[in-house]
Amino acid sequence: MKVSATIKNGIIEIICLLYILLFVYAAVSKLLDFENFEVQLGQSPLLSAFAGWVSWGVPIVEILIALTLLIPRYRLVGLFAAFSLMIMFTTYIIIILNYSSSIPCSCGGILENLDWTEHLVFNILFVLLAFTGIMLLLFNPKYVGSKNQYNRTFRTVSITLLSSIAVVVLLFVLSEDIIHHRNNFIRRFPHHPVTKINELDLKHPSFYIAGIEKNKVYLGNYEAPLHVIVIDIGLQTKKSYVIRLSKSNLPFRSVQVRVQPPYFYLMDGTVPCIFRGNLTDWKASLWMYDKVYFVKGEPINKESFAIRSVSSKNHENVLGTITINDVIKVRLAPQLLEKQIDGVFDTDGNLIYNEQLKKVLYTYYYRNEYLVCDDSLNLVHRGHTVDKISRAQIKVTTIHSKNQSKLSAPPIIVNKRTATFGNYLFVQAGLMGRYETEEMWDKSSIIDVYDFLKKTYLFSFYVPNLLNQKMTDVRVVEDVFVALYDYSIVTYKIRTNAYQPRESKIVDAP
């Protein structure tokens, strides 16, 4: 039995009215809370790279479609546009649920209280409504031109369906490529990637992390340089030790301890000297003395040390190694650090060693670059952080009377601190990215995670301040993130599919 024209027109009117209400309400909600909507899109696993124009484009398109549905003459065009847009939204949700590394919060508006599965069902219902409206309109006597109308309708609907899906898939692929390889300073925050394990009150400040292994964290103290605290990774037990040196009458000024089991090292690049001892008795003998001054140092293995020194030729920063076997050998690699302004402040950065992959990593403070070298300081490659500052934003003044250079203005710090485990590099960010809120920056520190072998950015996460104090040091072992504060140490569990430390080619430390 054929449906009367009155019933058809009534159904079409209802469908159009439902779409008008949906799109107008959704568009107005987005525009009234535009900043939040833009931030949500910026954190989307699919559209992060295109959040700028998509955040404006979606509400504008929704309003335009609503206007076309109001005018009977353009309702067919409006229903096709509504059908296409809902197919895009539906495809977006399917990719989110099945192919995304993280599932973000649902956007606000009319669907604010729906989870993603309910959101998907809602969208499918509206897709069917649009399809029904199209079929009723096309087979209304006003629009039927010939017996081939059915075939033309089927082709048009199929093309609309496939092209809408293709657009979203293409945006997803392009966004993934841009975020991971050509990032335009948009961070990706999976939901709850870290959860707090435990917290321990250290009672006193001035601690730093001297080393870490699977079950222990070693803390040194700037004010009491011979004292070391060993804490289990669960932060349940704490033991204190005092280092005993074979030679203690040296002019120490900048003592630090590094632990690389089964050894520990006490170093002072201003003397210069390095002591080495065994963790079983905390006794250290002089290992290197008066061979090369250095500012930073990290043990590579029981026979070699990575250092950052100052070249005697041009007085610029230079990376190097100290190897101690039968004789002490110092090898400098002046080609690694690239001068931009003065070769000193502009090349300042963090020096760390990756025990699992035997790589030396150096991350600049004031530019978006890190170096990956083998344990002989041969350059493997250079990688970039998500920040866009490729040239150090610093001002250097030379005091000729004292033959000194100083920073004449506060520098813009791009990368504050670093840690590494497996093929991952963790960087405490210094700059706020796009679609991030100042409120979160005031309450947290941001950690960016990279696969330094593939030179790709993976994701970021927030580490909350503790009693209004930001982190002072960080380390990572397997899936445990250790954050040090002035008076406390906190451990977090990293929980995200984007981080798979057990897949790293981990080897035992020598």
XYZ file of C-alpha atoms in Angstrom:
510
model
C 0.000 0.000 0.000
C 1.377 3.333 -1.026
C 1.963 6.010 1.568
C -0.073 9.131 0.926
C 1.653 12.381 -0.019
C 0.415 13.982 3.197
C 2.062 11.327 5.373
C 5.282 11.521 3.319
C 5.440 15.271 3.675
C 4.714 14.986 7.390
C 7.553 12.503 7.891
C 9.933 14.714 5.884
C 8.906 17.750 7.952
C 9.583 15.854 11.199
C 12.991 14.625 9.983
C 14.018 18.099 8.876
C 12.803 19.622 12.140
C 14.778 17.073 14.189
C 17.929 17.848 12.200
C 17.391 21.597 12.521
C 17.030 21.274 16.298
C 20.075 19.006 16.529
C 22.399 21.111 14.385
C 21.330 24.507 15.737
C 21.657 23.341 19.334
C 24.994 21.616 18.649
C 26.421 24.603 16.764
C 25.327 27.144 19.372
C 26.709 24.962 22.185
C 30.074 24.754 20.438
C 30.235 28.481 19.756
C 29.200 29.463 23.299
C 31.941 27.256 24.742
C 34.259 27.591 21.771
C 37.546 27.575 23.680
C 36.695 24.296 25.392
C 35.468 22.783 22.105
C 38.718 23.786 20.397
C 40.759 22.260 23.237
C 38.761 19.011 22.995
C 39.429 18.790 19.264
C 43.081 19.617 19.885
C 43.322 16.587 22.172
C 41.431 14.342 19.762
C 43.481 11.343 18.592
C 42.056 11.824 15.074
C 41.826 15.524 14.349
C 44.516 17.141 16.520
C 46.465 18.528 13.582
C 43.364 20.115 12.030
C 41.674 21.366 15.196
C 42.026 25.020 14.181
C 39.826 25.022 11.088
C 37.657 22.047 12.077
C 36.584 23.806 15.294
C 35.205 26.692 13.203
C 34.108 24.642 10.228
C 31.850 22.164 12.030
C 29.448 24.676 13.692
C 29.359 26.813 10.525
C 28.451 23.772 8.398
C 25.834 22.696 10.952
C 24.168 26.130 10.790
C 24.254 26.169 6.971
C 22.662 22.722 6.801
C 19.946 23.817 9.232
C 19.188 26.830 6.995
C 18.888 24.671 3.863
C 16.503 22.344 5.673
C 14.279 25.304 6.530
C 13.727 26.118 2.849
C 11.593 23.480 1.053
C 13.331 24.171 -2.251
C 16.752 23.152 -0.833
C 15.686 20.343 1.494
C 17.069 17.581 -0.703
C 20.488 19.253 -0.725
C 20.200 19.799 3.022
C 19.330 16.168 3.712
C 22.254 14.940 1.604
C 24.541 17.326 3.500
C 23.113 16.170 6.843
C 23.497 12.529 5.765
C 27.131 13.167 4.803
C 27.984 15.017 8.024
C 26.412 12.329 10.226
C 28.309 9.643 8.293
C 31.510 11.584 9.031
C 30.639 11.835 12.723
C 29.810 8.117 12.817
C 33.049 7.145 11.063
C 34.961 9.333 13.515
C 33.441 7.453 16.466
C 34.112 4.032 14.919
C 37.782 4.936 14.429
C 37.949 6.326 17.981
C 36.562 3.096 19.437
C 38.537 0.646 17.323
C 41.731 2.200 15.990
C 42.677 5.063 18.283
C 45.521 4.765 20.817
C 43.315 6.599 23.333
C 39.620 7.359 23.757
C 38.944 11.022 24.560
C 35.986 12.521 26.374
C 32.837 12.974 24.335
C 32.236 16.555 23.208
C 29.664 18.646 25.026
C 26.285 19.875 23.919
C 23.308 17.598 23.435
C 25.488 14.468 23.659
C 27.424 15.537 26.741
C 26.073 12.757 28.963
C 26.431 9.960 26.395
C 29.412 7.636 26.250
C 30.966 6.855 22.871
C 28.910 3.699 22.250
C 25.644 5.512 22.997
C 26.898 8.378 20.854
C 27.443 5.903 18.005
C 23.903 4.507 18.291
C 22.487 8.053 18.333
C 24.402 8.943 15.167
C 23.319 5.794 13.340
C 19.671 6.606 14.092
C 20.089 10.072 12.583
C 21.890 8.607 9.559
C 18.845 6.386 8.991
C 16.533 9.377 9.422
C 18.427 11.356 6.777
C 18.414 8.357 4.432
C 14.658 7.960 4.938
C 14.077 11.642 4.216
C 16.171 11.459 1.035
C 14.256 8.432 -0.232
C 10.878 9.997 0.513
C 11.855 13.260 -1.178
C 13.320 11.634 -4.273
C 10.350 9.390 -4.783
C 7.858 12.154 -4.237
C 6.192 12.786 -7.619
C 7.755 16.255 -7.650
C 11.239 14.741 -7.954
C 10.741 11.558 -9.925
C 11.889 12.199 -13.490
C 12.110 8.659 -14.921
C 12.305 4.960 -14.116
C 16.077 5.332 -13.737
C 15.572 7.530 -10.688
C 16.161 4.573 -8.332
C 19.557 3.760 -9.865
C 20.629 7.395 -9.802
C 19.504 7.681 -6.183
C 21.433 4.551 -5.207
C 24.600 5.842 -6.908
C 24.276 9.286 -5.324
C 23.717 7.885 -1.832
C 26.588 5.396 -2.247
C 28.981 8.087 -3.469
C 27.978 10.356 -0.578
C 28.454 7.525 1.909
C 31.862 6.407 0.616
C 33.244 9.907 0.101
C 32.197 10.942 3.624
C 33.961 7.927 5.106
C 37.022 8.575 2.937
C 37.301 12.192 4.114
C 37.432 11.184 7.787
C 39.866 8.314 7.163
C 42.118 10.644 5.169
C 42.037 13.270 7.929
C 42.890 10.563 10.467
C 45.884 9.303 8.464
C 47.172 12.816 7.772
C 46.678 13.904 11.384
C 48.588 10.873 12.673
C 51.469 11.611 10.314
C 51.579 15.299 11.264
C 51.326 14.695 15.020
C 54.007 12.001 15.121
C 56.431 13.283 12.485
C 55.674 16.931 11.611
C 54.018 18.183 14.772
C 52.633 21.726 14.749
C 52.894 21.949 18.552
C 49.745 20.071 19.426
C 50.175 17.635 22.281
C 48.206 14.423 22.588
C 46.968 13.573 26.077
C 45.564 10.043 26.525
C 43.023 9.776 29.303
C 44.549 8.852 32.652
C 47.868 7.575 31.226
C 49.478 7.652 34.683
C 48.077 6.717 38.075
C 49.694 7.449 41.403
C 51.246 4.479 43.200
C 52.717 5.940 46.360
C 54.238 9.004 47.999
C 57.021 9.346 50.568
C 57.839 12.381 52.698
C 61.600 13.009 52.604
C 61.445 15.546 55.472
C 64.249 17.644 53.962
C 64.873 19.344 50.575
C 67.962 19.410 48.323
C 67.642 15.834 47.054
C 68.227 14.712 43.475
C 67.899 11.304 41.821
C 71.361 9.755 41.573
C 70.206 6.558 39.892
C 67.450 4.012 39.529
C 67.065 0.301 38.970
C 64.086 -2.019 38.835
C 63.516 -2.181 42.580
C 65.392 0.821 43.980
C 65.754 4.587 43.718
C 68.997 6.256 44.811
C 68.870 9.834 46.086
C 71.840 12.155 46.450
C 71.813 15.419 48.370
C 73.318 18.723 47.241
C 73.830 19.937 50.808
C 75.217 16.641 52.133
C 77.079 15.305 49.082
C 78.442 12.160 50.770
C 75.024 11.016 51.966
C 72.878 8.695 49.844
C 69.357 7.451 50.531
C 68.187 4.171 48.984
C 64.421 3.733 48.690
C 62.550 0.717 47.361
C 60.489 1.410 44.242
C 57.283 0.968 46.257
C 58.426 3.784 48.585
C 57.973 1.562 51.638
C 61.520 1.286 53.006
C 64.353 3.796 53.214
C 68.016 3.341 54.130
C 70.777 5.912 54.486
C 74.439 5.442 53.603
C 77.567 7.573 53.857
C 80.157 7.399 51.088
C 83.740 6.951 52.245
C 86.382 8.360 49.914
C 89.953 7.163 49.523
C 91.022 10.811 49.157
C 88.925 13.525 50.763
C 91.236 16.555 50.837
C 90.376 17.778 47.346
C 88.897 21.247 46.647
C 85.330 19.990 46.107
C 82.793 22.570 44.941
C 80.163 20.761 42.878
C 79.851 17.151 44.010
C 77.267 14.792 42.546
C 76.684 11.061 42.804
C 75.653 8.709 40.015
C 74.571 5.105 40.528
C 74.856 2.436 37.856
C 74.704 -0.934 39.637
C 76.864 -2.569 40.800
C 78.899 0.645 40.931
C 78.408 4.177 42.123
C 80.374 7.256 41.119
C 81.120 10.490 42.933
C 82.224 13.275 40.611
C 83.200 16.909 40.674
C 84.088 18.417 37.313
C 85.575 21.535 38.917
C 88.406 19.600 40.625
C 88.248 17.589 38.298
C 87.820 14.088 39.702
C 85.697 10.955 39.579
C 85.581 8.357 42.336
C 84.193 4.873 41.792
C 82.995 2.372 44.352
C 80.862 -0.692 44.912
C 77.319 -0.524 46.246
C 78.069 -3.324 48.695
C 80.227 -1.157 50.974
C 79.889 2.450 49.646
C 83.671 2.888 49.623
C 85.034 4.842 46.654
C 88.557 5.101 45.282
C 89.895 7.811 43.000
C 89.189 6.739 39.426
C 90.091 9.880 37.463
C 91.917 12.969 38.662
C 93.102 16.183 37.031
C 92.648 15.063 33.414
C 89.715 17.086 32.067
C 87.328 19.630 33.558
C 83.674 18.974 32.908
C 80.250 20.413 33.738
C 78.060 17.320 33.359
C 78.867 13.635 33.523
C 77.058 10.315 33.195
C 78.535 6.800 33.520
C 78.343 4.690 30.373
C 79.852 1.501 31.765
C 82.483 0.497 34.293
C 85.255 1.833 32.047
C 83.846 5.003 30.474
C 82.017 8.229 31.249
C 80.106 10.650 29.006
C 80.844 14.288 29.798
C 80.066 17.793 28.682
C 83.130 19.980 28.922
C 84.348 23.328 27.615
C 86.725 23.338 24.656
C 90.142 24.846 25.372
C 90.277 26.036 21.752
C 87.138 28.160 21.466
C 85.711 27.988 25.021
C 82.455 26.492 23.748
C 80.542 23.498 25.084
C 81.660 20.127 23.776
C 80.601 16.538 24.429
C 83.186 13.882 25.102
C 84.057 10.614 26.800
C 86.526 9.585 29.462
C 87.739 6.007 29.094
C 89.761 4.451 31.893
C 91.381 1.116 31.291
C 95.141 0.816 31.653
C 95.423 4.503 30.797
C 93.010 7.420 30.896
C 91.817 8.569 27.469
C 89.773 11.689 26.838
C 87.986 11.944 23.506
C 86.041 15.067 22.534
C 83.380 15.272 19.809
C 83.179 18.976 18.860
C 80.962 18.256 15.850
C 77.966 17.206 17.956
C 76.812 20.417 19.649
C 75.827 23.009 17.056
C 76.498 26.646 17.890
C 73.732 29.161 17.157
C 74.685 32.218 19.195
C 77.614 31.805 21.568
C 78.273 28.066 21.742
C 77.842 28.067 25.519
C 74.373 29.079 26.679
C 72.709 28.137 23.399
C 74.089 24.570 23.573
C 73.256 24.004 27.235
C 71.117 20.949 27.895
C 70.521 17.612 29.624
C 72.975 14.727 29.256
C 71.659 11.229 30.052
C 72.607 7.649 29.227
C 70.246 4.891 28.118
C 71.509 1.629 29.603
C 69.092 -0.619 27.738
C 70.081 0.479 24.222
C 73.550 1.837 25.067
C 72.818 5.313 23.757
C 73.936 8.744 24.936
C 71.126 11.313 24.716
C 71.581 15.069 24.840
C 68.552 17.386 24.820
C 68.977 21.137 24.402
C 67.321 23.419 26.950
C 66.554 26.274 24.580
C 65.684 24.644 21.257
C 63.527 21.759 20.055
C 66.279 19.242 19.395
C 67.892 16.186 20.938
C 70.908 14.127 19.895
C 71.136 10.337 19.904
C 74.689 8.947 19.952
C 76.210 5.528 20.497
C 78.373 4.922 23.560
C 81.437 6.140 21.641
C 79.658 9.437 20.867
C 79.182 8.701 17.197
C 76.031 10.521 16.103
C 73.126 8.207 15.284
C 70.660 10.982 14.460
C 69.088 14.217 15.629
C 65.446 14.358 16.677
C 63.037 17.179 17.421
C 60.595 17.841 20.223
C 57.057 19.091 19.570
C 57.938 22.707 20.365
C 58.479 25.035 17.415
C 61.544 26.925 18.707
C 64.405 25.678 16.553
C 66.723 28.564 17.426
C 67.583 29.420 21.031
C 65.695 32.501 22.230
C 68.408 33.914 24.497
C 70.250 37.200 24.917
C 73.930 37.017 25.849
C 76.007 39.926 27.122
C 79.800 39.899 27.324
C 81.437 41.610 30.291
C 84.803 42.474 28.758
C 86.401 43.621 32.012
C 85.914 40.151 33.473
C 86.057 38.265 30.176
C 82.694 36.673 31.018
C 79.432 36.079 29.203
C 76.077 36.195 30.951
C 72.425 35.919 30.034
C 71.051 39.449 29.911
C 67.384 38.367 29.878
C 65.455 35.323 31.116
C 65.740 32.603 28.449
C 62.813 30.704 26.961
C 63.241 27.142 28.209
C 61.930 24.573 25.757
C 62.977 21.325 27.448
C 63.518 21.324 31.219
C 64.423 17.783 32.266
C 64.774 14.404 30.623
C 64.683 10.713 31.477
C 64.925 7.592 29.346
C 64.039 3.927 29.380
C 64.099 1.466 26.487
C 63.537 3.347 23.255
C 61.635 6.139 25.018
C 62.688 9.678 25.858
C 60.702 11.574 28.508
C 60.968 15.362 28.382
C 59.562 17.783 30.938
C 58.179 20.506 28.702
C 58.919 24.166 29.198
C 56.324 25.671 26.857
C 52.549 25.460 26.640
C 51.255 23.956 23.397
C 48.203 24.796 21.326
C 44.773 24.016 22.789
C 46.172 23.697 26.316
C 44.907 25.627 29.318
C 46.949 27.838 31.622
C 45.087 26.335 34.562
C 46.571 22.884 33.929
C 50.025 24.383 33.452
C 49.740 26.162 36.785
C 48.750 22.937 38.545
C 50.972 20.424 36.748
C 54.149 19.640 34.897
C 53.868 18.321 31.339
C 55.839 15.269 30.236
C 56.253 14.613 26.503
C 57.129 11.064 25.454
C 59.112 10.235 22.298
C 60.357 7.128 20.560
C 63.895 8.394 20.028
C 64.823 5.537 17.691
C 61.996 6.366 15.282
C 62.262 10.120 15.981
C 58.527 10.290 16.677
C 56.410 12.039 19.279
C 54.012 9.633 21.012
C 51.945 11.300 23.728
C 52.023 13.597 26.757
C 50.729 13.450 30.294
C 50.277 15.711 33.294
C 52.171 15.219 36.552
C 50.342 17.215 39.252
C 52.142 19.623 41.535
C 52.566 18.547 45.128
C 51.616 21.244 47.649
C 52.126 23.857 44.911
C 55.600 22.483 44.176
C 56.611 21.348 40.705
C 58.933 18.428 40.040
C 62.655 18.878 40.588
C 63.848 15.603 39.023
C 62.475 12.597 37.104
C 63.412 9.006 36.279
C 61.666 6.086 34.584
C 62.150 2.357 35.050
C 59.953 0.009 33.024
C 56.391 1.295 33.554
C 57.119 3.299 36.719
C 57.562 7.066 36.516
C 59.395 8.573 39.501
C 58.897 12.265 40.292
C 60.971 14.102 42.878
C 59.732 17.231 44.657
C 61.361 19.476 47.263
C 60.250 17.393 50.215
C 58.690 14.288 48.665
C 59.110 11.537 46.119
C 56.124 10.107 44.215
C 55.797 7.084 41.936
C 53.281 6.735 39.107
C 52.230 3.787 36.969
C 52.248 4.463 33.229
C 49.095 2.936 31.733
C 48.672 3.470 28.013
C 48.973 1.309 24.916
C 51.255 3.932 23.397
C 53.987 2.950 25.887
C 55.252 -0.628 25.665
C 58.582 -0.742 27.522
C 58.855 -4.513 27.555
C 59.144 -4.519 23.775
C 62.414 -2.571 24.041
C 65.607 -4.463 23.376
C 66.716 -4.345 26.976
C 70.074 -5.753 27.963
C 71.721 -6.064 31.340
C 73.969 -3.247 32.420
C 77.653 -4.137 32.182
